[in-house]
Amino acid sequence: MTRYSAWSVFKNGLTGQKGWDRAWRDPEPKPSYDVVIVGAGLHGLATAFYLAKNHGIKNIAVLEKGWLGGGNGGRNTTIVRSNYMMPGNRYFYEHSLKLWENLSHELNYNVMFSQRAHIALLHSPAARDATARRYNTMRLTDTDAELWDLDTLKQAVPHLNYNNARFPIIGAAVQKRAGTARHDAVAWGYARGADQYGVDIIQNCEVTGVKRENGRVVSVQTSRGDIGAGKVGFAVAGNTSRLWQMAELGKLPIESHKLQAFVSEPLKPLLDQVVVFGVGGAHFYISQSDKGGMVFGGDLDWYKSYAQRGNLPIVQDVAEAAISILPCLGRVRLLRHWAGVMDMSMDGSAFICKTPLENLYLNAGWNYGGFKASPASGWYFADLIANDRPDPVIENLDLGRFERGINIDERGAGPDPKLHG
Amino acid sequence: MIRIKCPFCGERDHSEFTYGGDASVVYPDLDASAQQWHDAVFMRENIRGMQSETWHHVNGCRMWLVVQRDTVTHEIRSVRPAHDGFAVAMEVDQ
């Protein structure tokens, strides 16, 4: 396997670009594996990578019904941040951000992680006070957090609409280490990294059944035959409930909802940061990709759905929010828009946990936060699978937390999945 | 846009409505066990296919409706008032 470097680019430039290998193999499935991960999205691939790298388990298959990174891994707005307050989330997302900071080196693959700052606009003294509490709490975990006054914000982002009479901007909460990354590159980087350790990534292999015996999973039935498994991990956010029901495990504290994202035609450099606007029922986040497209999104479609396509009222809402904070986008044309199916959980937080079956492990419930979480999600899920016990950081990311009276509810929205945007 | 045939107002855009949630959830008695309440509040079947769900015609007649809708295709099979008395009075199939 070619190691990517400035030298390899130079050498192949002189030799007609003929020295490049496949980034990962396309193996036939073996009859059985020590660990089978279902879902070759960012979380599944990261899990396989860290299982091999951190725990020395290399006889692994990652099964994917479509192509790797073709689900929510390729359908997000690529924002990475760790501005969470609740115990259970704070350490987890900060660990994830630290992994992001070294990810390109770790994978020998440029994931184009750009720490360009995440700016959450503040519109009222009450919002500022609540955010001050959250951002001060973040600093207890050594997460960087700043509150900017209006003058500082105007210097950094001069072209926001500062004359909005209904929702005047009074400042911003800022995390400078936050930013964006190239989502496909993260999937490809983890796939290539895992493959180099000998992990089989098997695409076009849909799981159609889960065979149980004596409280254990024996094998998974797939469109490419039965595959035996020592341990099984589900990492299929969006379709977790379906797989859960294939294993005859009943209900989950999860509903599937869809979330849209948008990208405009490429523009000259306009916005250096990730800007978030959320007030009066609106929810809007925008950044500019390295290609120049404005990448943005808003709320869920507000009703449960497994369809990977969005509805028009949300397109309108998002466009209204865009124009209200960045009126200069008024004539910009939309290039593409798409929707992904999210695992919306009952408190807006994830699950990385053991299950009622002895050798089955669950990684699910990522709500809006799946992209930024993927390195730490893979890290802790691999640790859970390898050692059969949760790390203290994820001990409350289990299915039993509601029974214990624990809700990791950042928004305080209550047990209604669609409200945890 | 999903179009919902409100039994009171006629066919309207779904943006007039607010989605409630899974209509199959039945809350237990107040003195039921914590486990029963946990199951009703937190656990969902999350059907991929035809499901019963509640919608509130909040920008219309403000009535709660029970809608049978496919969660993949968004096709709607039936709409009836959520209140049983109304459903009976309007002779709508339940």
Short mmCIF file of N, CA, C and O in Angstrom, two decimals, chain A residues 65 238-242 245 250-258 301-307 309 311-313 343 346 399-400 402-403 407 415-418, chain B residues 1-2 13-15 17-22 24-25 27 34-35 38-49 51 53 55 69-75:
data_model
loop_
_atom_site.label_atom_id
_atom_site.label_comp_id
_atom_site.label_asym_id
_atom_site.label_seq_id
_atom_site.Cartn_x
_atom_site.Cartn_y
_atom_site.Cartn_z
N LYS A 65 -24.43 -2.05 3.25
CA LYS A 65 -25.44 -2.43 2.26
C LYS A 65 -25.27 -1.68 0.95
O LYS A 65 -25.64 -2.18 -0.11
N GLY A 238 -29.86 5.64 11.81
CA GLY A 238 -30.91 5.85 10.82
C GLY A 238 -31.76 4.60 10.69
O GLY A 238 -32.98 4.67 10.69
N ASN A 239 -31.10 3.45 10.63
CA ASN A 239 -31.81 2.18 10.50
C ASN A 239 -31.57 1.25 11.69
O ASN A 239 -31.76 0.04 11.57
N THR A 240 -31.19 1.82 12.82
CA THR A 240 -30.89 1.00 13.99
C THR A 240 -32.09 0.14 14.41
O THR A 240 -31.95 -1.04 14.71
N SER A 241 -33.28 0.75 14.37
CA SER A 241 -34.47 0.02 14.84
C SER A 241 -34.72 -1.22 13.99
O SER A 241 -35.13 -2.27 14.50
N ARG A 242 -34.48 -1.11 12.68
CA ARG A 242 -34.72 -2.27 11.80
C ARG A 242 -33.80 -3.42 12.17
O ARG A 242 -34.21 -4.57 12.25
N GLN A 245 -34.72 -4.98 15.40
CA GLN A 245 -35.87 -5.89 15.30
C GLN A 245 -35.49 -7.19 14.59
O GLN A 245 -36.06 -8.24 14.87
N GLY A 250 -36.92 -5.99 20.11
CA GLY A 250 -38.04 -5.14 20.49
C GLY A 250 -37.83 -3.66 20.19
O GLY A 250 -37.37 -3.29 19.13
N LYS A 251 -38.19 -2.84 21.20
CA LYS A 251 -38.22 -1.40 20.96
C LYS A 251 -36.92 -0.72 21.42
O LYS A 251 -36.17 -1.27 22.22
N LEU A 252 -36.72 0.50 20.93
CA LEU A 252 -35.56 1.30 21.30
C LEU A 252 -36.01 2.74 21.60
O LEU A 252 -37.03 3.18 21.07
N PRO A 253 -35.25 3.47 22.39
CA PRO A 253 -35.60 4.89 22.61
C PRO A 253 -35.13 5.77 21.45
O PRO A 253 -34.43 6.76 21.65
N ILE A 254 -35.52 5.38 20.24
CA ILE A 254 -35.02 6.05 19.03
C ILE A 254 -36.16 6.18 18.02
O ILE A 254 -36.98 5.28 17.88
N GLU A 255 -36.22 7.30 17.33
CA GLU A 255 -37.07 7.44 16.14
C GLU A 255 -36.21 7.91 14.98
O GLU A 255 -35.27 8.68 15.18
N SER A 256 -36.55 7.50 13.77
CA SER A 256 -35.80 7.94 12.59
C SER A 256 -36.45 9.19 12.01
O SER A 256 -37.64 9.19 11.69
N HIS A 257 -35.67 10.23 11.90
CA HIS A 257 -36.15 11.47 11.28
C HIS A 257 -35.15 11.89 10.23
O HIS A 257 -34.01 11.45 10.24
N LYS A 258 -35.61 12.76 9.31
CA LYS A 258 -34.64 13.16 8.29
C LYS A 258 -34.25 14.62 8.43
O LYS A 258 -35.02 15.46 8.88
N ASP A 301 -37.12 17.62 9.36
CA ASP A 301 -38.35 17.79 8.60
C ASP A 301 -39.61 17.70 9.47
O ASP A 301 -40.73 17.77 8.96
N TRP A 302 -39.43 17.50 10.76
CA TRP A 302 -40.53 17.57 11.75
C TRP A 302 -41.48 16.39 11.74
O TRP A 302 -42.47 16.41 12.45
N TYR A 303 -41.29 15.40 10.93
CA TYR A 303 -42.09 14.19 11.10
C TYR A 303 -41.20 12.99 10.86
O TYR A 303 -40.21 13.07 10.13
N LYS A 304 -41.57 11.87 11.46
CA LYS A 304 -40.75 10.67 11.36
C LYS A 304 -40.68 10.21 9.92
O LYS A 304 -41.68 10.21 9.21
N SER A 305 -39.50 9.79 9.48
CA SER A 305 -39.38 9.34 8.10
C SER A 305 -38.09 8.55 7.88
O SER A 305 -37.06 8.86 8.47
N TYR A 306 -38.18 7.56 7.01
CA TYR A 306 -37.00 6.82 6.56
C TYR A 306 -36.62 7.22 5.13
O TYR A 306 -35.75 6.61 4.53
N ALA A 307 -37.32 8.20 4.57
CA ALA A 307 -37.04 8.59 3.18
C ALA A 307 -35.80 9.48 3.15
O ALA A 307 -35.71 10.42 3.91
N ARG A 309 -35.05 11.85 1.39
CA ARG A 309 -35.30 13.05 0.59
C ARG A 309 -36.09 14.04 1.44
O ARG A 309 -36.91 13.65 2.26
N ASN A 311 -38.33 17.68 2.49
CA ASN A 311 -39.56 18.35 2.05
C ASN A 311 -39.32 19.84 1.82
O ASN A 311 -38.35 20.42 2.29
N LEU A 312 -40.24 20.45 1.07
CA LEU A 312 -40.03 21.83 0.64
C LEU A 312 -40.24 22.89 1.72
O LEU A 312 -39.55 23.91 1.71
N PRO A 313 -41.18 22.71 2.67
CA PRO A 313 -41.31 23.75 3.69
C PRO A 313 -39.99 24.03 4.43
O PRO A 313 -39.70 25.17 4.78
N ASP A 343 -30.90 8.83 13.55
CA ASP A 343 -31.41 8.24 14.78
C ASP A 343 -31.65 9.38 15.77
O ASP A 343 -30.71 9.89 16.36
N MET A 346 -34.29 9.83 22.55
CA MET A 346 -35.26 10.47 23.44
C MET A 346 -34.68 11.63 24.24
O MET A 346 -35.43 12.41 24.81
N LEU A 399 -28.46 2.05 27.09
CA LEU A 399 -29.91 2.02 26.89
C LEU A 399 -30.67 2.08 28.20
O LEU A 399 -31.86 2.37 28.22
N GLY A 400 -30.00 1.81 29.31
CA GLY A 400 -30.69 1.77 30.59
C GLY A 400 -30.73 3.11 31.31
O GLY A 400 -31.27 3.21 32.41
N PHE A 402 -32.41 5.84 30.93
CA PHE A 402 -33.71 6.44 31.24
C PHE A 402 -34.35 5.74 32.44
O PHE A 402 -35.03 6.37 33.24
N GLU A 403 -34.12 4.45 32.56
CA GLU A 403 -34.64 3.72 33.72
C GLU A 403 -33.98 4.20 35.00
O GLU A 403 -34.58 4.16 36.07
N ASN A 407 -31.15 11.65 32.00
CA ASN A 407 -31.36 12.15 30.65
C ASN A 407 -30.18 13.06 30.31
O ASN A 407 -29.91 14.00 31.06
N PRO A 415 -38.57 14.14 26.39
CA PRO A 415 -38.49 12.90 25.61
C PRO A 415 -39.31 12.94 24.31
O PRO A 415 -40.29 12.24 24.15
N ASP A 416 -38.94 13.82 23.40
CA ASP A 416 -39.59 13.90 22.10
C ASP A 416 -38.49 14.01 21.05
O ASP A 416 -37.84 15.04 20.93
N PRO A 417 -38.25 12.93 20.31
CA PRO A 417 -37.06 12.88 19.44
C PRO A 417 -36.94 14.05 18.48
O PRO A 417 -35.85 14.54 18.23
N LYS A 418 -38.09 14.51 17.94
CA LYS A 418 -37.97 15.54 16.90
C LYS A 418 -37.50 16.88 17.44
O LYS A 418 -37.12 17.76 16.68
N MET B 1 -44.08 18.05 -0.27
CA MET B 1 -45.17 18.41 0.66
C MET B 1 -46.15 17.24 0.78
O MET B 1 -46.62 16.72 -0.23
N ILE B 2 -46.44 16.85 2.00
CA ILE B 2 -47.47 15.84 2.23
C ILE B 2 -48.81 16.58 2.28
O ILE B 2 -48.90 17.67 2.84
N ASP B 13 -52.00 21.30 3.06
CA ASP B 13 -50.56 21.05 3.12
C ASP B 13 -50.16 20.64 4.55
O ASP B 13 -50.70 21.15 5.52
N HIS B 14 -49.13 19.77 4.64
CA HIS B 14 -48.73 19.33 5.98
C HIS B 14 -48.12 20.47 6.78
O HIS B 14 -48.03 20.40 8.00
N SER B 15 -47.71 21.55 6.11
CA SER B 15 -47.11 22.65 6.87
C SER B 15 -48.14 23.37 7.75
O SER B 15 -47.78 24.16 8.60
N PHE B 17 -49.89 21.64 9.74
CA PHE B 17 -50.04 20.70 10.85
C PHE B 17 -48.73 20.62 11.65
O PHE B 17 -47.66 20.95 11.15
N THR B 18 -48.87 20.14 12.88
CA THR B 18 -47.69 19.78 13.66
C THR B 18 -47.72 18.28 13.89
O THR B 18 -48.77 17.73 14.25
N TYR B 19 -46.57 17.66 13.69
CA TYR B 19 -46.47 16.21 13.91
C TYR B 19 -46.46 15.94 15.41
O TYR B 19 -45.73 16.57 16.16
N GLY B 20 -47.29 14.99 15.83
CA GLY B 20 -47.31 14.63 17.26
C GLY B 20 -46.32 13.51 17.52
O GLY B 20 -45.25 13.72 18.07
N GLY B 21 -46.67 12.31 17.08
CA GLY B 21 -45.77 11.18 17.28
C GLY B 21 -46.54 9.89 17.09
O GLY B 21 -47.63 9.87 16.52
N ASP B 22 -45.94 8.81 17.57
CA ASP B 22 -46.47 7.47 17.42
C ASP B 22 -47.82 7.36 18.13
O ASP B 22 -47.91 7.53 19.34
N SER B 24 -49.58 4.74 18.50
CA SER B 24 -49.83 3.45 19.14
C SER B 24 -49.45 3.48 20.62
O SER B 24 -49.74 2.55 21.36
N VAL B 25 -48.79 4.55 21.05
CA VAL B 25 -48.38 4.63 22.46
C VAL B 25 -49.61 4.85 23.34
O VAL B 25 -50.40 5.77 23.09
N TYR B 27 -50.58 5.50 27.25
CA TYR B 27 -50.01 5.77 28.56
C TYR B 27 -50.71 4.94 29.62
O TYR B 27 -51.94 4.82 29.61
N ALA B 34 -42.96 2.11 37.44
CA ALA B 34 -41.99 2.97 36.75
C ALA B 34 -41.59 2.35 35.41
O ALA B 34 -41.39 3.05 34.42
N GLN B 35 -41.47 1.02 35.40
CA GLN B 35 -41.08 0.34 34.17
C GLN B 35 -42.12 0.56 33.07
O GLN B 35 -41.77 0.82 31.92
N HIS B 38 -41.77 4.06 31.90
CA HIS B 38 -40.54 4.16 31.10
C HIS B 38 -40.79 3.67 29.68
O HIS B 38 -40.43 4.32 28.70
N ASP B 39 -41.44 2.52 29.58
CA ASP B 39 -41.67 1.94 28.26
C ASP B 39 -42.56 2.85 27.41
O ASP B 39 -42.34 3.02 26.22
N ALA B 40 -43.60 3.42 28.04
CA ALA B 40 -44.53 4.26 27.28
C ALA B 40 -43.86 5.58 26.86
O ALA B 40 -44.08 6.07 25.76
N VAL B 41 -43.06 6.15 27.74
CA VAL B 41 -42.48 7.47 27.46
C VAL B 41 -41.29 7.36 26.51
O VAL B 41 -41.12 8.19 25.62
N PHE B 42 -40.46 6.34 26.71
CA PHE B 42 -39.18 6.33 26.02
C PHE B 42 -39.05 5.32 24.87
O PHE B 42 -38.24 5.52 23.97
N MET B 43 -39.79 4.23 24.91
CA MET B 43 -39.52 3.16 23.95
C MET B 43 -40.43 3.25 22.73
O MET B 43 -41.63 3.45 22.86
N ARG B 44 -39.84 3.09 21.55
CA ARG B 44 -40.60 3.22 20.31
C ARG B 44 -40.30 2.06 19.36
O ARG B 44 -39.18 1.58 19.29
N GLU B 45 -41.34 1.68 18.61
CA GLU B 45 -41.14 0.62 17.62
C GLU B 45 -40.42 1.17 16.39
O GLU B 45 -39.70 0.46 15.72
N ASN B 46 -40.63 2.45 16.10
CA ASN B 46 -39.93 3.12 15.00
C ASN B 46 -40.13 2.37 13.68
O ASN B 46 -39.17 1.99 13.01
N ILE B 47 -41.40 2.22 13.31
CA ILE B 47 -41.77 1.40 12.15
C ILE B 47 -41.23 1.98 10.85
O ILE B 47 -41.32 3.19 10.63
N ARG B 48 -40.70 1.11 10.02
CA ARG B 48 -40.36 1.49 8.65
C ARG B 48 -41.46 0.92 7.78
O ARG B 48 -41.48 -0.25 7.47
N GLY B 49 -42.40 1.76 7.39
CA GLY B 49 -43.57 1.30 6.66
C GLY B 49 -44.80 2.04 7.19
O GLY B 49 -44.69 3.17 7.67
N GLN B 51 -47.45 3.37 9.53
CA GLN B 51 -47.59 3.55 10.98
C GLN B 51 -48.75 4.50 11.29
O GLN B 51 -49.12 5.35 10.49
N GLU B 53 -49.99 7.60 13.47
CA GLU B 53 -49.32 8.71 14.15
C GLU B 53 -50.29 9.85 14.36
O GLU B 53 -51.31 9.95 13.67
N TRP B 55 -51.24 13.89 14.37
CA TRP B 55 -50.92 15.21 13.82
C TRP B 55 -51.91 16.21 14.42
O TRP B 55 -53.07 15.88 14.64
N ARG B 69 -49.77 6.57 7.91
CA ARG B 69 -48.85 7.08 6.87
C ARG B 69 -47.68 6.12 6.74
O ARG B 69 -47.21 5.54 7.71
N ASP B 70 -47.21 5.97 5.51
CA ASP B 70 -46.03 5.15 5.26
C ASP B 70 -44.79 6.01 5.53
O ASP B 70 -44.64 7.09 4.95
N THR B 71 -43.90 5.53 6.39
CA THR B 71 -42.74 6.35 6.77
C THR B 71 -41.62 6.30 5.74
O THR B 71 -40.59 6.93 5.94
N VAL B 72 -41.81 5.53 4.66
CA VAL B 72 -40.80 5.54 3.59
C VAL B 72 -41.31 6.35 2.39
O VAL B 72 -40.63 7.23 1.88
N THR B 73 -42.55 6.05 1.98
CA THR B 73 -43.09 6.73 0.79
C THR B 73 -43.90 7.98 1.13
O THR B 73 -44.20 8.78 0.25
N HIS B 74 -44.28 8.12 2.40
CA HIS B 74 -45.12 9.23 2.90
C HIS B 74 -46.55 9.16 2.36
O HIS B 74 -47.31 10.12 2.49
N GLU B 75 -46.93 8.02 1.77
CA GLU B 75 -48.32 7.84 1.32
C GLU B 75 -49.23 7.77 2.55
O GLU B 75 -48.90 7.11 3.54
#
